[in-house]
PDB file of C-alpha atoms in Angstrom:
ATOM      1  CA  MET A   1      -8.610   2.949   4.708  1.00 80.00           C
ATOM      2  CA  ARG A   2      -8.247   1.785   8.323  1.00 90.00           C
ATOM      3  CA  PRO A   3      -4.907   0.118   9.017  1.00 96.00           C
ATOM      4  CA  PRO A   4      -4.928  -3.694   9.625  1.00 97.00           C
ATOM      5  CA  GLU A   5      -4.434  -2.858  13.549  1.00 97.00           C
ATOM      6  CA  ALA A   6      -7.805  -1.470  13.723  1.00 96.00           C
ATOM      7  CA  ARG A   7      -9.164  -4.743  13.210  1.00 95.00           C
ATOM      8  CA  PHE A   8      -6.582  -7.250  14.920  1.00 97.00           C
ATOM      9  CA  GLU A   9      -5.670  -4.932  18.117  1.00 96.00           C
ATOM     10  CA  PRO A  10      -9.198  -2.951  18.215  1.00 94.00           C
ATOM     11  CA  ASP A  11      -8.565  -2.160  22.073  1.00 95.00           C
ATOM     12  CA  ALA A  12      -5.145  -0.686  21.490  1.00 94.00           C
ATOM     13  CA  PRO A  13      -5.059   3.007  20.542  1.00 94.00           C
ATOM     14  CA  LEU A  14      -4.028   3.797  16.704  1.00 95.00           C
ATOM     15  CA  SER A  15      -0.954   5.750  16.755  1.00 95.00           C
ATOM     16  CA  TYR A  16       0.735   8.035  14.157  1.00 97.00           C
ATOM     17  CA  SER A  17       1.746   4.639  12.281  1.00 97.00           C
ATOM     18  CA  ALA A  18      -1.706   4.324  11.328  1.00 98.00           C
ATOM     19  CA  ASP A  19      -1.718   7.682   9.448  1.00 98.00           C
ATOM     20  CA  ILE A  20       1.431   6.564   7.672  1.00 98.00           C
ATOM     21  CA  TRP A  21      -0.659   3.185   6.589  1.00 98.00           C
ATOM     22  CA  SER A  22      -3.512   5.932   5.257  1.00 96.00           C
ATOM     23  CA  LEU A  23      -0.948   8.141   3.522  1.00 97.00           C
ATOM     24  CA  ALA A  24       0.527   5.116   1.533  1.00 97.00           C
ATOM     25  CA  PHE A  25      -2.949   4.214   0.575  1.00 95.00           C
ATOM     26  CA  ALA A  26      -3.536   7.732  -0.537  1.00 95.00           C
ATOM     27  CA  ILE A  27      -0.410   8.170  -2.586  1.00 96.00           C
ATOM     28  CA  TRP A  28      -1.060   4.847  -4.134  1.00 94.00           C
ATOM     29  CA  GLU A  29      -4.485   5.812  -4.982  1.00 93.00           C
ATOM     30  CA  ILE A  30      -2.857   9.214  -6.650  1.00 92.00           C
ATOM     31  CA  ILE A  31       0.062   7.702  -8.337  1.00 91.00           C
ATOM     32  CA  GLY A  32      -2.186   4.359  -9.658  1.00 86.00           C
ATOM     33  CA  MET A  33      -5.137   6.306  -9.974  1.00 83.00           C
ATOM     34  CA  GLN A  34      -7.119   3.484  -8.278  1.00 87.00           C
ATOM     35  CA  PRO A  35      -6.911   1.717  -4.798  1.00 88.00           C
ATOM     36  CA  ILE A  36      -4.340  -0.766  -3.887  1.00 90.00           C
ATOM     37  CA  PHE A  37      -7.123  -2.693  -2.541  1.00 89.00           C
ATOM     38  CA  SER A  38     -10.512  -2.917  -3.762  1.00 85.00           C
ATOM     39  CA  THR A  39     -12.840  -1.549  -1.138  1.00 79.00           C
ATOM     40  CA  ALA A  40     -15.838  -1.480  -3.359  1.00 82.00           C
ATOM     41  CA  PHE A  41     -18.443  -4.032  -1.709  1.00 85.00           C
ATOM     42  CA  ALA A  42     -15.497  -5.988  -0.001  1.00 89.00           C
ATOM     43  CA  THR A  43     -16.075  -7.272   3.244  1.00 93.00           C
ATOM     44  CA  ALA A  44     -13.578  -6.951   5.830  1.00 93.00           C
ATOM     45  CA  ASP A  45     -12.495 -10.540   5.714  1.00 96.00           C
ATOM     46  CA  GLU A  46     -11.803  -9.923   2.040  1.00 96.00           C
ATOM     47  CA  LEU A  47      -9.925  -6.875   2.336  1.00 96.00           C
ATOM     48  CA  VAL A  48      -7.999  -8.882   4.646  1.00 97.00           C
ATOM     49  CA  SER A  49      -7.159 -11.547   1.993  1.00 97.00           C
ATOM     50  CA  GLN A  50      -6.461  -8.670  -0.427  1.00 96.00           C
ATOM     51  CA  GLN A  51      -3.952  -7.223   1.826  1.00 97.00           C
ATOM     52  CA  ILE A  52      -2.426 -10.758   2.322  1.00 98.00           C
ATOM     53  CA  ASP A  53      -2.107 -11.138  -1.479  1.00 97.00           C
ATOM     54  CA  VAL A  54      -0.554  -7.945  -1.822  1.00 96.00           C
ATOM     55  CA  LEU A  55       1.466  -7.311   1.024  1.00 97.00           C
ATOM     56  CA  GLY A  56       2.567 -11.044   2.123  1.00 97.00           C
ATOM     57  CA  PRO A  57       1.853 -12.885   5.420  1.00 97.00           C
ATOM     58  CA  LEU A  58       0.058 -11.439   8.423  1.00 97.00           C
ATOM     59  CA  PRO A  59       1.678 -11.537  11.659  1.00 98.00           C
ATOM     60  CA  SER A  60       1.213 -14.888  13.283  1.00 96.00           C
ATOM     61  CA  SER A  61      -1.017 -13.686  16.139  1.00 96.00           C
ATOM     62  CA  TRP A  62      -3.002 -11.976  13.847  1.00 98.00           C
ATOM     63  CA  TRP A  63      -3.280 -14.788  11.185  1.00 97.00           C
ATOM     64  CA  MET A  64      -4.513 -17.351  14.284  1.00 96.00           C
ATOM     65  CA  HIS A  65      -6.653 -14.660  15.761  1.00 94.00           C
ATOM     66  CA  TRP A  66      -8.504 -14.480  11.899  1.00 97.00           C
ATOM     67  CA  GLN A  67     -11.169 -16.611  12.185  1.00 96.00           C
ATOM     68  CA  GLU A  68     -12.338 -16.541   8.584  1.00 97.00           C
ATOM     69  CA  ARG A  69      -8.993 -17.115   7.052  1.00 97.00           C
ATOM     70  CA  ASN A  70      -9.957 -20.568   6.063  1.00 97.00           C
ATOM     71  CA  HIS A  71     -12.464 -19.149   3.616  1.00 97.00           C
ATOM     72  CA  PHE A  72      -9.642 -17.716   1.807  1.00 98.00           C
ATOM     73  CA  PHE A  73      -6.190 -19.904   2.602  1.00 98.00           C
ATOM     74  CA  ASP A  74      -5.424 -23.388   3.010  1.00 96.00           C
ATOM     75  CA  ASP A  75      -3.582 -24.626   6.489  1.00 91.00           C
ATOM     76  CA  ASP A  76      -0.328 -23.609   5.032  1.00 92.00           C
ATOM     77  CA  GLY A  77      -1.406 -20.143   4.096  1.00 94.00           C
ATOM     78  CA  HIS A  78      -1.962 -20.562   0.196  1.00 97.00           C
ATOM     79  CA  PRO A  79      -4.651 -18.828  -1.460  1.00 98.00           C
ATOM     80  CA  LYS A  80      -7.319 -21.627  -1.711  1.00 97.00           C
ATOM     81  CA  GLU A  81      -7.953 -23.016  -5.226  1.00 96.00           C
ATOM     82  CA  GLY A  82     -10.639 -21.273  -7.630  1.00 95.00           C
ATOM     83  CA  ARG A  83     -10.326 -17.857  -5.798  1.00 95.00           C
ATOM     84  CA  PHE A  84      -9.171 -14.619  -7.547  1.00 94.00           C
ATOM     85  CA  VAL A  85      -5.900 -13.913  -5.992  1.00 96.00           C
ATOM     86  CA  TRP A  86      -4.390 -10.265  -6.009  1.00 95.00           C
ATOM     87  CA  PRO A  87      -1.417  -9.507  -7.464  1.00 95.00           C
ATOM     88  CA  GLY A  88       1.856  -8.799  -5.409  1.00 95.00           C
ATOM     89  CA  ILE A  89       2.755  -5.316  -4.689  1.00 96.00           C
ATOM     90  CA  GLU A  90       5.375  -4.910  -7.843  1.00 96.00           C
ATOM     91  CA  LEU A  91       2.882  -6.245 -10.416  1.00 95.00           C
ATOM     92  CA  ALA A  92      -0.026  -4.150  -8.676  1.00 93.00           C
ATOM     93  CA  PHE A  93       2.282  -0.978  -9.308  1.00 94.00           C
ATOM     94  CA  GLU A  94       2.722  -2.452 -12.989  1.00 93.00           C
ATOM     95  CA  GLU A  95      -0.645  -2.695 -13.496  1.00 89.00           C
ATOM     96  CA  CYS A  96      -2.277   0.235 -12.041  1.00 85.00           C
ATOM     97  CA  ALA A  97       0.383   3.248 -12.357  1.00 87.00           C
ATOM     98  CA  GLN A  98       2.743   2.086 -15.047  1.00 90.00           C
ATOM     99  CA  LYS A  99      -0.085   0.818 -17.563  1.00 87.00           C
ATOM    100  CA  PHE A 100      -2.126   3.808 -16.815  1.00 82.00           C
ATOM    101  CA  ARG A 101       0.616   6.158 -17.625  1.00 84.00           C
ATOM    102  CA  ARG A 102       2.093   4.652 -20.644  1.00 86.00           C
ATOM    103  CA  LYS A 103      -1.152   5.136 -22.392  1.00 84.00           C
ATOM    104  CA  ARG A 104      -0.280   8.855 -21.756  1.00 83.00           C
ATOM    105  CA  GLY A 105       3.368   8.433 -22.516  1.00 82.00           C
ATOM    106  CA  SER A 106       4.845   9.306 -18.991  1.00 83.00           C
ATOM    107  CA  ASP A 107       5.407   6.331 -17.138  1.00 82.00           C
ATOM    108  CA  PHE A 108       7.767   6.040 -14.326  1.00 91.00           C
ATOM    109  CA  ASP A 109      11.678   5.150 -14.795  1.00 93.00           C
ATOM    110  CA  LYS A 110      13.117   2.139 -13.439  1.00 95.00           C
ATOM    111  CA  GLU A 111      14.720   4.034 -10.672  1.00 97.00           C
ATOM    112  CA  GLU A 112      11.592   6.186  -9.569  1.00 96.00           C
ATOM    113  CA  ALA A 113       9.427   3.125  -9.700  1.00 96.00           C
ATOM    114  CA  THR A 114      11.942   1.195  -7.331  1.00 97.00           C
ATOM    115  CA  ALA A 115      11.741   4.014  -5.094  1.00 98.00           C
ATOM    116  CA  ILE A 116       7.850   4.281  -5.217  1.00 98.00           C
ATOM    117  CA  ILE A 117       7.555   0.483  -4.479  1.00 97.00           C
ATOM    118  CA  ASP A 118      10.236   0.635  -1.667  1.00 98.00           C
ATOM    119  CA  LEU A 119       8.423   3.368   0.297  1.00 98.00           C
ATOM    120  CA  MET A 120       5.269   1.558  -0.180  1.00 98.00           C
ATOM    121  CA  ARG A 121       6.430  -1.402   1.011  1.00 98.00           C
ATOM    122  CA  ARG A 122       7.875   0.210   4.160  1.00 98.00           C
ATOM    123  CA  MET A 123       4.697   2.154   4.751  1.00 99.00           C
ATOM    124  CA  LEU A 124       2.341  -0.629   4.299  1.00 98.00           C
ATOM    125  CA  VAL A 125       3.746  -3.049   6.613  1.00 98.00           C
ATOM    126  CA  PHE A 126       1.203  -4.957   8.979  1.00 98.00           C
ATOM    127  CA  ARG A 127       2.717  -4.275  12.343  1.00 97.00           C
ATOM    128  CA  PRO A 128       2.494  -0.493  13.150  1.00 97.00           C
ATOM    129  CA  GLU A 129       5.884  -0.286  14.927  1.00 97.00           C
ATOM    130  CA  GLU A 130       7.591  -1.510  11.868  1.00 98.00           C
ATOM    131  CA  ARG A 131       6.343   1.511   9.797  1.00 99.00           C
ATOM    132  CA  PRO A 132       8.365   4.509   9.188  1.00 99.00           C
ATOM    133  CA  THR A 133       7.936   7.686  10.793  1.00 98.00           C
ATOM    134  CA  VAL A 134       6.762  11.067   8.661  1.00 97.00           C
ATOM    135  CA  GLN A 135      10.398  11.962   8.863  1.00 98.00           C
ATOM    136  CA  GLU A 136      11.629   8.704   7.527  1.00 98.00           C
ATOM    137  CA  VAL A 137       9.103   8.636   4.710  1.00 98.00           C
ATOM    138  CA  LEU A 138      10.149  12.567   4.018  1.00 98.00           C
ATOM    139  CA  GLN A 139      13.650  11.400   3.629  1.00 98.00           C
ATOM    140  CA  SER A 140      12.930   8.398   1.550  1.00 98.00           C
ATOM    141  CA  ASP A 141      14.617   8.043  -2.156  1.00 98.00           C
ATOM    142  CA  TRP A 142      11.283   9.035  -3.653  1.00 98.00           C
ATOM    143  CA  MET A 143      10.437  11.712  -1.685  1.00 98.00           C
ATOM    144  CA  VAL A 144      13.926  13.368  -1.734  1.00 98.00           C
ATOM    145  CA  LYS A 145      14.431  12.729  -5.574  1.00 98.00           C
ATOM    146  CA  TRP A 146      11.114  13.124  -7.290  1.00 97.00           C
ATOM    147  CA  ALA A 147       8.068  14.047  -5.097  1.00 95.00           C
ATOM    148  CA  LEU A 148       9.463  16.982  -3.373  1.00 94.00           C
ATOM    149  CA  PRO A 149      11.404  18.704  -6.012  1.00 94.00           C
ATOM    150  CA  GLU A 150       8.538  18.277  -8.258  1.00 91.00           C
ATOM    151  CA  LEU A 151       6.561  20.064  -5.282  1.00 90.00           C
ATOM    152  CA  ARG A 152       8.922  22.983  -5.653  1.00 90.00           C
ATOM    153  CA  ARG A 153       8.714  22.987  -9.198  1.00 88.00           C
ATOM    154  CA  SER A 154       5.056  23.141  -9.454  1.00 85.00           C
ATOM    155  CA  SER A 155       4.643  25.766  -6.556  1.00 76.00           C
ATOM    156  CA  HIS A 156       7.476  28.026  -8.441  1.00 71.00           C
ATOM    157  CA  ALA A 157       5.624  28.134 -11.520  1.00 64.00           C
ATOM    158  CA  LYS A 158       2.410  28.660  -9.771  1.00 68.00           C
ATOM    159  CA  GLN A 159       3.681  31.719  -8.270  1.00 67.00           C
ATOM    160  CA  PHE A 160       4.692  32.908 -11.701  1.00 60.00           C
ATOM    161  CA  SER A 161       1.438  32.151 -13.636  1.00 56.00           C
TER     162      SER A 161
END
């Protein structure tokens, strides 16, 4: 999944923050068992509208540059009547990750779910300079309290099996 700056700032070189966007997309897909955005048969403009639905408004300069916005949103930035509106990130997490896991009796508790959503929100911001560094990702609550300890447990168990 290409980060939004690849579309809206095509002449600017991609930086490590583009990898943070892609990592968030990968983490979501693993946790949620499906992508946060539907890339199947979606045009580039449909993908932008999904990203806005889930994550909130584009930076104003990108919004003004996006010529196809009037196909998806009115002049005030609200979704056009009659089009499918993707759920915000909290509801998307509930529908993707939690619903799937509940069927198997292993949903995330409230504290972990909050930590995951917080990390995803920070990694999936539109402006690349506002995304966390990889060090900040590794020091996030979710990584420190859940992901990295689980990795150590599973690696330790694998050594002795």
